[in-house]
mmCIF file of C-alpha atoms in Angstrom:
data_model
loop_
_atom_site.group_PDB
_atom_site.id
_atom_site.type_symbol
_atom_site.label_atom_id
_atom_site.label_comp_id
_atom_site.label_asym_id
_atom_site.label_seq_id
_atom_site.Cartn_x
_atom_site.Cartn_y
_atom_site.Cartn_z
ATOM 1 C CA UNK L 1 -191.122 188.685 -31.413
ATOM 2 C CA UNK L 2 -194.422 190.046 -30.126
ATOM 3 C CA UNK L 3 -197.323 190.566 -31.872
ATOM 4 C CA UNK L 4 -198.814 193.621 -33.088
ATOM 5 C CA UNK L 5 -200.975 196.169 -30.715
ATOM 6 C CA UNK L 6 -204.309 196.928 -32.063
ATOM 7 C CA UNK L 7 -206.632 199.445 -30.777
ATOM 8 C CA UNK L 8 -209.736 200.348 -33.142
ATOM 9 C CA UNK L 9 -212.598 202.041 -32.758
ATOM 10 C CA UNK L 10 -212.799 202.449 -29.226
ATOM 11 C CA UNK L 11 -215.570 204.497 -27.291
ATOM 12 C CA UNK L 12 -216.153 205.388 -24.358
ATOM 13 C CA UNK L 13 -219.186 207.708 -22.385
ATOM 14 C CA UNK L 14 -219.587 208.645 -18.861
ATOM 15 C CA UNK L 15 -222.763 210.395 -18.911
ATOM 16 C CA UNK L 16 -223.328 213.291 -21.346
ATOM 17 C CA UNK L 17 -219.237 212.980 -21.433
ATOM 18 C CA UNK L 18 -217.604 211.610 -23.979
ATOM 19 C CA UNK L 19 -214.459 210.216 -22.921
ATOM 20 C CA UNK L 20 -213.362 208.378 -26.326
ATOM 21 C CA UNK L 21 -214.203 208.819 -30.105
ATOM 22 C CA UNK L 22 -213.134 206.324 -32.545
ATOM 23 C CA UNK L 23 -210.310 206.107 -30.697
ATOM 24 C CA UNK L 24 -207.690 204.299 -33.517
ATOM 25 C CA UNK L 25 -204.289 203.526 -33.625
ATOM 26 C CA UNK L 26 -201.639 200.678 -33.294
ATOM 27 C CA UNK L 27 -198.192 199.959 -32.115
ATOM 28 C CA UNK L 28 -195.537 197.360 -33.955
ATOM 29 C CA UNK L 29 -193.617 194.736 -32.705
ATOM 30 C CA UNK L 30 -190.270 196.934 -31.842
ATOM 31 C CA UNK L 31 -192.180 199.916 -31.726
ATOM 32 C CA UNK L 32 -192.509 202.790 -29.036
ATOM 33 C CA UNK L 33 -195.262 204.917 -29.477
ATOM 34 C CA UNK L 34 -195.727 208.035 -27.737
ATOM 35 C CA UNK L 35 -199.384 208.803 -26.267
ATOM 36 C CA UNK L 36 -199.795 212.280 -25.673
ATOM 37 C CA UNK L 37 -202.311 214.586 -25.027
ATOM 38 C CA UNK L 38 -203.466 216.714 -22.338
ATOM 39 C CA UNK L 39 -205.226 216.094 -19.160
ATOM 40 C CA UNK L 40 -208.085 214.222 -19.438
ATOM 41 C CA UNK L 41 -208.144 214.108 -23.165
ATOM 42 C CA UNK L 42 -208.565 210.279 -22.700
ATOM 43 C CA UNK L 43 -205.103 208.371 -22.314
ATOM 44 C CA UNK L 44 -205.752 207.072 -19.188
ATOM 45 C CA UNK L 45 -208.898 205.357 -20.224
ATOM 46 C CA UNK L 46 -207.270 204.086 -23.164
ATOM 47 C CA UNK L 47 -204.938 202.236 -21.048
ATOM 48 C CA UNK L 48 -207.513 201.003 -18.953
ATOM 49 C CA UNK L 49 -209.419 199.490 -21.566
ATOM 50 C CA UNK L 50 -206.223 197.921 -22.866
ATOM 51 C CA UNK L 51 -206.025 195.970 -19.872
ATOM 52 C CA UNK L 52 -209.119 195.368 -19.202
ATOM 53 C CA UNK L 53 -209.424 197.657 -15.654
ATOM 54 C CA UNK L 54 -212.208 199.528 -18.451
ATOM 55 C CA UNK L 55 -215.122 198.089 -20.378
ATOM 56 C CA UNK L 56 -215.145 200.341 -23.884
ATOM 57 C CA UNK L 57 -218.573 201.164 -24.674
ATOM 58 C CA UNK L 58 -217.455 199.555 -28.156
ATOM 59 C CA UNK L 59 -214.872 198.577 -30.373
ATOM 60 C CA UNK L 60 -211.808 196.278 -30.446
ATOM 61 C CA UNK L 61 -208.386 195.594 -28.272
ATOM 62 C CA UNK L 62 -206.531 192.996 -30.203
ATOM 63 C CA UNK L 63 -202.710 191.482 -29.483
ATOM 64 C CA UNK L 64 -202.399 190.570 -33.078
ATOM 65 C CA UNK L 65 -205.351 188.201 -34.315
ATOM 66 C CA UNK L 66 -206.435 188.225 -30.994
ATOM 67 C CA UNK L 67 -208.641 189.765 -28.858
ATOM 68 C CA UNK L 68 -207.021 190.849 -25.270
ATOM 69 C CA UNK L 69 -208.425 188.517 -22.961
ATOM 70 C CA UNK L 70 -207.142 187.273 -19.336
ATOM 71 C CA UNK L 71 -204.732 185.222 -20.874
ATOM 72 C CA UNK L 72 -203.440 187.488 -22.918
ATOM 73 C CA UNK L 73 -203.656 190.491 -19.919
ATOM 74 C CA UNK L 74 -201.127 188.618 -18.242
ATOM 75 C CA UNK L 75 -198.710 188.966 -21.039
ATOM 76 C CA UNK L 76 -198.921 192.968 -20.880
ATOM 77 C CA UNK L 77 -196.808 194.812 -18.543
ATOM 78 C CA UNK L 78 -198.972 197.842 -17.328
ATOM 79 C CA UNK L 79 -197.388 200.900 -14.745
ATOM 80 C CA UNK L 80 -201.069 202.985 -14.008
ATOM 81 C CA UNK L 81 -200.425 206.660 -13.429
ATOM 82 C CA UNK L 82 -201.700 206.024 -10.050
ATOM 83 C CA UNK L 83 -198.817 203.966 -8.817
ATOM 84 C CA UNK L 84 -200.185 200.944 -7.238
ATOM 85 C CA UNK L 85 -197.526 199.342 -5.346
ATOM 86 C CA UNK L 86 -198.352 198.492 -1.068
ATOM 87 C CA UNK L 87 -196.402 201.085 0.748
ATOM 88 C CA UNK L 88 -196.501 198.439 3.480
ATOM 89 C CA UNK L 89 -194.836 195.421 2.348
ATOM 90 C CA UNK L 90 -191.135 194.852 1.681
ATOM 91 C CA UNK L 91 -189.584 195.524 -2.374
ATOM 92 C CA UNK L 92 -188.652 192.360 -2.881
ATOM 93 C CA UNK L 93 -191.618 190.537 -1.729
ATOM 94 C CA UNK L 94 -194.250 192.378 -3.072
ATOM 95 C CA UNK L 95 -192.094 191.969 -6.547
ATOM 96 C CA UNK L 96 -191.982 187.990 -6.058
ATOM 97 C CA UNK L 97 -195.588 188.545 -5.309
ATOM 98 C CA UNK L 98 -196.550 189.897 -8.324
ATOM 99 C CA UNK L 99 -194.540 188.115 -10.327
ATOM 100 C CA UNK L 100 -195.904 184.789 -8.708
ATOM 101 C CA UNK L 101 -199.472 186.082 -9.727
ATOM 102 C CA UNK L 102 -198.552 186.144 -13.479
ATOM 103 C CA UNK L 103 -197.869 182.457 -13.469
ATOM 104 C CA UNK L 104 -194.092 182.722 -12.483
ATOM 105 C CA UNK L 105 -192.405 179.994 -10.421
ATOM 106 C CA UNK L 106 -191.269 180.849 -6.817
ATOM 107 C CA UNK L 107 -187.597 180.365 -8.038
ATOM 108 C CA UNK L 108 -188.303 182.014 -11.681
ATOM 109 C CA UNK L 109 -190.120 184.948 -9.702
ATOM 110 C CA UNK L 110 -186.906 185.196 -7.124
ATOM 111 C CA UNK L 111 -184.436 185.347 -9.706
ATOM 112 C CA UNK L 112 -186.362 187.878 -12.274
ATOM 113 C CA UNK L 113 -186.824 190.386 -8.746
ATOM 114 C CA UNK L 114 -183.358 190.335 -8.447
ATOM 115 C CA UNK L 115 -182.007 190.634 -11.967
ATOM 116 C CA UNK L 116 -184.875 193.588 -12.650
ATOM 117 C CA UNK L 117 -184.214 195.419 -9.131
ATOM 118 C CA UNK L 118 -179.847 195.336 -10.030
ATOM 119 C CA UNK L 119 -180.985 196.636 -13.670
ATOM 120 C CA UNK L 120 -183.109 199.326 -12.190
ATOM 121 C CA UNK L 121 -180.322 200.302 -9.091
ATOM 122 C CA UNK L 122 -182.438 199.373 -6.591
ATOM 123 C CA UNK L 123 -181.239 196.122 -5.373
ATOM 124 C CA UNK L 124 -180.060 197.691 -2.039
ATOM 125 C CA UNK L 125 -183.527 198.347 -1.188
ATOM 126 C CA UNK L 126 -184.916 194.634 -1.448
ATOM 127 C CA UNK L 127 -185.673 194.671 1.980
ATOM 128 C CA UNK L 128 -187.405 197.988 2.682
ATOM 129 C CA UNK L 129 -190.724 198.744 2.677
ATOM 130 C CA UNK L 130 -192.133 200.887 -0.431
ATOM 131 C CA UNK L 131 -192.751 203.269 1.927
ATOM 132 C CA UNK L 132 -189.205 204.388 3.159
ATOM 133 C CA UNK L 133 -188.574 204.772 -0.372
ATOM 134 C CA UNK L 134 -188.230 208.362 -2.591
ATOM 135 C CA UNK L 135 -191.016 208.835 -4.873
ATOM 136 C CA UNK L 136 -187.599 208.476 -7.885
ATOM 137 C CA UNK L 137 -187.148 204.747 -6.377
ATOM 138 C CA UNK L 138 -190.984 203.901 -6.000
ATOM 139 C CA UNK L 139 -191.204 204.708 -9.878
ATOM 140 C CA UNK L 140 -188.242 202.534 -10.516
ATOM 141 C CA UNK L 141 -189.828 199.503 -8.466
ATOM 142 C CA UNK L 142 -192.715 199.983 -10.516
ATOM 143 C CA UNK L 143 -191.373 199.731 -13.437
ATOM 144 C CA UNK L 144 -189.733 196.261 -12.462
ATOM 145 C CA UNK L 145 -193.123 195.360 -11.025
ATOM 146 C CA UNK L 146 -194.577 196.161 -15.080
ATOM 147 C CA UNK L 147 -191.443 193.991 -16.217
ATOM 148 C CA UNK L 148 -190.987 191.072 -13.440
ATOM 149 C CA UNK L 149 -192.364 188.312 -15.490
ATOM 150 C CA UNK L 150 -191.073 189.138 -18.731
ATOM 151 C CA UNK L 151 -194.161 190.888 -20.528
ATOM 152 C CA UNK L 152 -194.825 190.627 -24.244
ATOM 153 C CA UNK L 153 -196.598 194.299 -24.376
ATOM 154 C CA UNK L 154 -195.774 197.402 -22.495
ATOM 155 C CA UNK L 155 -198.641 199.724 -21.318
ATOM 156 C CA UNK L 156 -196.837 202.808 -19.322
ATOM 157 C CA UNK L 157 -199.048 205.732 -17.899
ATOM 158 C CA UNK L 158 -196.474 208.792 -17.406
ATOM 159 C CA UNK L 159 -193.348 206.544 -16.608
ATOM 160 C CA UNK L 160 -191.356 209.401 -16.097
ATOM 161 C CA UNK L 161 -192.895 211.396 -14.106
ATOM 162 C CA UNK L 162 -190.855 212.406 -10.861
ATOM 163 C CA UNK L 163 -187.980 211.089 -12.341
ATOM 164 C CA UNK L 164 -184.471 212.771 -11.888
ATOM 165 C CA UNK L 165 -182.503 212.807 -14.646
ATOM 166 C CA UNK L 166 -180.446 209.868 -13.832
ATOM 167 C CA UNK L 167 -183.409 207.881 -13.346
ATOM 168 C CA UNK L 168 -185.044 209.175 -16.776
ATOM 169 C CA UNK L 169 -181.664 207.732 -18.502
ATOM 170 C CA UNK L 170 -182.100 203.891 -16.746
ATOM 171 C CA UNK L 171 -185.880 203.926 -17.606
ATOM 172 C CA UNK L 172 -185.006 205.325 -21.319
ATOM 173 C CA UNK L 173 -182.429 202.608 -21.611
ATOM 174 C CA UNK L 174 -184.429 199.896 -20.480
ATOM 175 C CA UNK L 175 -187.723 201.110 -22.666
ATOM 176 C CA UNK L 176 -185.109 201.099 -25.702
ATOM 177 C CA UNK L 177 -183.692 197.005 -25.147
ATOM 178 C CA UNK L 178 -187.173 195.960 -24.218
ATOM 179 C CA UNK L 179 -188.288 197.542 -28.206
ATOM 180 C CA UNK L 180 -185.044 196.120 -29.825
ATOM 181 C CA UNK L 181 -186.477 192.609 -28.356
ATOM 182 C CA UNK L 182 -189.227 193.237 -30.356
ATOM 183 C CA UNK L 183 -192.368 194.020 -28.144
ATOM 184 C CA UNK L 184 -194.728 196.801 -28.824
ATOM 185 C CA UNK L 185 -194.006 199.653 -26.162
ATOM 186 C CA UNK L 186 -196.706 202.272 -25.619
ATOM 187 C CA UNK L 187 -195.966 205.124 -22.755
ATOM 188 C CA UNK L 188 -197.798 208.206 -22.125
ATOM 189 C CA UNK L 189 -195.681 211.580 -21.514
ATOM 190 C CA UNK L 190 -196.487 215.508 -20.768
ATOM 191 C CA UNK L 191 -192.426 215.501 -21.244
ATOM 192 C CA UNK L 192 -192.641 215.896 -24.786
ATOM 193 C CA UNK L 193 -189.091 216.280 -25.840
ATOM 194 C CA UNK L 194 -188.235 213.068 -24.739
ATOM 195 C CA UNK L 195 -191.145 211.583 -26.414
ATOM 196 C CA UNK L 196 -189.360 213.151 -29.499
ATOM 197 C CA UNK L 197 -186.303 211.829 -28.510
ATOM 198 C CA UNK L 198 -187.349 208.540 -27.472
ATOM 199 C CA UNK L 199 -190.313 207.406 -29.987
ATOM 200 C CA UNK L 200 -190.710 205.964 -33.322
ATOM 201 C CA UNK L 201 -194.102 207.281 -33.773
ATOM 202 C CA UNK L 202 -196.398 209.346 -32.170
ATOM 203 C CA UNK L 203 -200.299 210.411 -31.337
ATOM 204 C CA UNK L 204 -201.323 213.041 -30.363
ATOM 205 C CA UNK L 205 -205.005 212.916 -28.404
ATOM 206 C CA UNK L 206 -207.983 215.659 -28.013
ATOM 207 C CA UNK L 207 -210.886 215.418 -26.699
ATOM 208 C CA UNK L 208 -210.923 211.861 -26.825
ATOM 209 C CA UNK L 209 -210.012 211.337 -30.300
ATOM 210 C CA UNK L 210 -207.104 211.003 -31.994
ATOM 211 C CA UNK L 211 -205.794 214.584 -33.971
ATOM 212 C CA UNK L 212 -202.838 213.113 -35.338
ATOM 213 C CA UNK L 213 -200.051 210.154 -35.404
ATOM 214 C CA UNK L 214 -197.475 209.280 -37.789
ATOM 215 C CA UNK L 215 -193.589 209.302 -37.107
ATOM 216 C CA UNK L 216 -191.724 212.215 -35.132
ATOM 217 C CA UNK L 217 -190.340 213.967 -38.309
ATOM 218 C CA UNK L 218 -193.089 213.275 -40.317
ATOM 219 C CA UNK L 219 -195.551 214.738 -37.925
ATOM 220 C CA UNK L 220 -192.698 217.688 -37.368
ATOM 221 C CA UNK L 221 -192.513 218.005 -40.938
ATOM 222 C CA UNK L 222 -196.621 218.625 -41.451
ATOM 223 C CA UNK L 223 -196.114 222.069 -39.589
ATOM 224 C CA UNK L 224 -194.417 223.282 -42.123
ATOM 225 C CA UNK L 225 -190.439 224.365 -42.467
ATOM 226 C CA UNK L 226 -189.198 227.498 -41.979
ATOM 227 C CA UNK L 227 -185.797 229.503 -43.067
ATOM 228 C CA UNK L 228 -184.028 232.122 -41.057
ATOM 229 C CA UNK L 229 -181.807 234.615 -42.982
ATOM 230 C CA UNK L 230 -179.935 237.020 -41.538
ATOM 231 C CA UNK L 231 -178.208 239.833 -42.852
ATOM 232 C CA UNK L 232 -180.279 240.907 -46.026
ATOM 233 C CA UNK L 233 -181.924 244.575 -45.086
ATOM 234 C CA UNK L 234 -186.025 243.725 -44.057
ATOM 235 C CA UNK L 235 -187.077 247.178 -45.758
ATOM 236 C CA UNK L 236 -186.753 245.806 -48.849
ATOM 237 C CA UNK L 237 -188.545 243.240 -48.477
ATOM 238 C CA UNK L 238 -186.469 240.747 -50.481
ATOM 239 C CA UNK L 239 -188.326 237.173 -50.218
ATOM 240 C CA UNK L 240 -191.973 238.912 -51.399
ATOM 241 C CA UNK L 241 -192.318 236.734 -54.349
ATOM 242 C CA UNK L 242 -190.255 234.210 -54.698
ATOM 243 C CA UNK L 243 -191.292 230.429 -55.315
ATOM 244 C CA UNK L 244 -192.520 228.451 -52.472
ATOM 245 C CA UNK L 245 -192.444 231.399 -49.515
ATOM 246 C CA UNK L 246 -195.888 230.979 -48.183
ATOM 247 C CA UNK L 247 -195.048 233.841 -45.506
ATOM 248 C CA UNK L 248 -192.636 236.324 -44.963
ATOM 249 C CA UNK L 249 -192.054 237.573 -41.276
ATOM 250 C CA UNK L 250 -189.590 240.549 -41.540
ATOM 251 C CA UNK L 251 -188.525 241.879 -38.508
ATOM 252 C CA UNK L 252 -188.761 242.966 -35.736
ATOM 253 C CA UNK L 253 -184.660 242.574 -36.250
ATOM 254 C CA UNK L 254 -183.732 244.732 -38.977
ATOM 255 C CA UNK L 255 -181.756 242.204 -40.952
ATOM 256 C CA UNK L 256 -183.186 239.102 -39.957
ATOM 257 C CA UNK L 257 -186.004 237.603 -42.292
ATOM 258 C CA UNK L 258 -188.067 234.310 -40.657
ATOM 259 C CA UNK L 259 -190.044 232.435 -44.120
ATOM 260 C CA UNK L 260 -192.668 230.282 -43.781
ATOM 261 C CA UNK L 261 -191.909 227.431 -46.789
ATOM 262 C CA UNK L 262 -194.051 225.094 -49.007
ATOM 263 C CA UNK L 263 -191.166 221.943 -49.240
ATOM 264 C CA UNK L 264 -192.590 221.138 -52.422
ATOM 265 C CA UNK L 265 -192.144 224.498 -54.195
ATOM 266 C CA UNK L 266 -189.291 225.611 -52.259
ATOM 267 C CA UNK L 267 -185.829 225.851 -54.313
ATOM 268 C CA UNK L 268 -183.327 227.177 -51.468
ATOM 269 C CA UNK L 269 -180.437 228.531 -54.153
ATOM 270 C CA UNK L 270 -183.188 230.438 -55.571
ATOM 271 C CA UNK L 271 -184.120 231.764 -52.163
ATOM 272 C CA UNK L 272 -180.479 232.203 -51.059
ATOM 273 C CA UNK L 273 -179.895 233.614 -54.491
ATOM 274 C CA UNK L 274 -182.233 236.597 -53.405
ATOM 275 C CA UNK L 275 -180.796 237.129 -50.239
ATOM 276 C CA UNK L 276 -177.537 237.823 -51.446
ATOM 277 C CA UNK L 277 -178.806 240.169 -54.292
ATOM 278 C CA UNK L 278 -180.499 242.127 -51.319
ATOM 279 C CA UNK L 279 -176.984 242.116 -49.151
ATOM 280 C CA UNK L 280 -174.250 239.779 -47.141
ATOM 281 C CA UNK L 281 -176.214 236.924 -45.978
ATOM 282 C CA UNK L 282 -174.477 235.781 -42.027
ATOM 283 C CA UNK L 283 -176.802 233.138 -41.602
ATOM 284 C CA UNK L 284 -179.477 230.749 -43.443
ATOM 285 C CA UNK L 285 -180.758 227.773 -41.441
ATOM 286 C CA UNK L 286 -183.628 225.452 -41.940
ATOM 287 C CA UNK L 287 -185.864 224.385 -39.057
ATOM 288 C CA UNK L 288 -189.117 222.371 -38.335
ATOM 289 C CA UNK L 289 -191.208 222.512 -35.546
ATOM 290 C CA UNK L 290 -190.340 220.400 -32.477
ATOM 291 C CA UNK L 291 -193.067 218.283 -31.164
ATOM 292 C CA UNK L 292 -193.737 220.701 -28.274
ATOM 293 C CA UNK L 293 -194.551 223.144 -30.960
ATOM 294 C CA UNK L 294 -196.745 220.914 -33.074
ATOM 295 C CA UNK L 295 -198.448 219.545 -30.149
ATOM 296 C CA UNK L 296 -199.772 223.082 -29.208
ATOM 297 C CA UNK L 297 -201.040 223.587 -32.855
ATOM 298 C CA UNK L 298 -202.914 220.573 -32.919
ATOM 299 C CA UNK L 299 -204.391 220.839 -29.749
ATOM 300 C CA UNK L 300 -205.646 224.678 -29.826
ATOM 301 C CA UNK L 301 -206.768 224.374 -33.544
#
């Protein structure tokens, strides 16, 4: 079991350019969070710092009690959004290679190259250069290189980007055993359905700060819930009223009725009690927002 991620207070300033704000969050042993935000709202440098590529201006990177240092650096598992493998040398060697510079034995490095590149379905490849390889393939030899010598933390920038679906299944797969060992994942993703698919929690970055983070359905659940009806006539306006509708949306469908609902005031018999006094009711269906949705809330507001 891993320790704890911490990241508090962190700021950063190029210039007149504030790149970070208070920047304040953590991940759990077991955990993957979700880092999302858009371009150049500061998850990149956030990374950086992490590992140490990045100096924060001030505040704290800790790996439970303590502060990241080189030592601890070489525990994290880090894939940059700029992939940084040498298109020039051969898979399996520059693997070994790496692995070798985290402390691993020449055997231990040998064996964990050829267990991670089988895992990852490219152990046919061992012996071509990076190079000769589709971009799908590179991403999957850089995730073993972020995984060759058995990391306690893992720091992904955009893991999935480029991926074909196939490939997005191994790399969710592998993401999900390497939690259930009980290491703090982290991964940034514009791909944010399978951030809601795939995370425990979530945070959500503007500007350099963070807006919001909590867990998928609880973040889903603070952008309200709404309730579709259809069948009930919309001229007569049926919901205006009643207990917990914070906003009625009739139309532009002549029988179907979107409302906008407080949970905590909310009764839906009452609601559905209504509906049916107004006409046949074919369908009633809760829904919250999905994290797409919320996402573009947080970050226009």
């Amino acid at each position: 079991m891993s320790d704890r991620l911490i990241i508090d207070g962190l700021h950063k300033r190029y210039g007149d350019v504030v790149a970070l704000h208070d920047m304040t969050f953590h991940v759990e042993p077991g955990e993957i969070f979700g880092f999302v935000g858009s371009n150049g709202a500061g998850k990149s440098t956030t990374m950086r710092i992490i590992l140490g590529v990045l100096a924060a201006d001030a505040g704290r990177v800790s790996l439970g009690e303590r502060d990241i240092d080189l030592d601890t650096r070489r525990q994290i598992g880090y894939m940059p959004e700029e992939r940084g493998l040498y298109p020039k040398m051969k898979v399996g060697e520059q693997l070994v290679f790496l692995a070798r510079l985290h402390g691993m034995s020449a055997t231990a490095a040998d064996e964990s190259m050829r267990r991670w590149t089988t895992r990852l379905g490219v152990d046919g490849r061992i012996d071509d250069d990076v190079a000769a390889l589709s971009l799908g393939n590179q991403q999957r030899v850089q995730l073993a290189a972020a995984l060759i010598h058995d990391p306690r933390v893992l720091v992904l920038d955009e893991p999935f980007s480029g991926l074909d679906p196939v490939a997005v299944d191994v790399m969710s797969d592998v993401l999900k055993e390497k939690a259930a060992e009980g290491i703090p994942v982290i991964f940034s993703s514009h791909q944010l359905d399978l951030v809601q698919r795939l995370c425990d929690r979530v945070g959500i970055v503007v500007r350099g700060e963070m807006r919001a983070q909590g867990g998928v359905a609880e973040l889903r659940s603070r952008g309200g819930t709404t309730l579709e009806v259809v069948g009930p006539s919309t001229q007569m306006r049926w919901a205006d009223g009643l207990s917990g509708v914070v906003h009625a949306d009739y139309g532009p469908a002549p029988d179907r009725t979107v409302l906008t609902l407080d949970p905590s005031a909310a009764d839906d018999q009452t609601i559905l009690a209504a509906a049916l006094r107004a006409g046949p009711v074919h369908r009633f269906a809760t829904s919250t927002p999905s994290l797409t949705e919320l996402f573009r809330e947080v970050v226009t507001a």
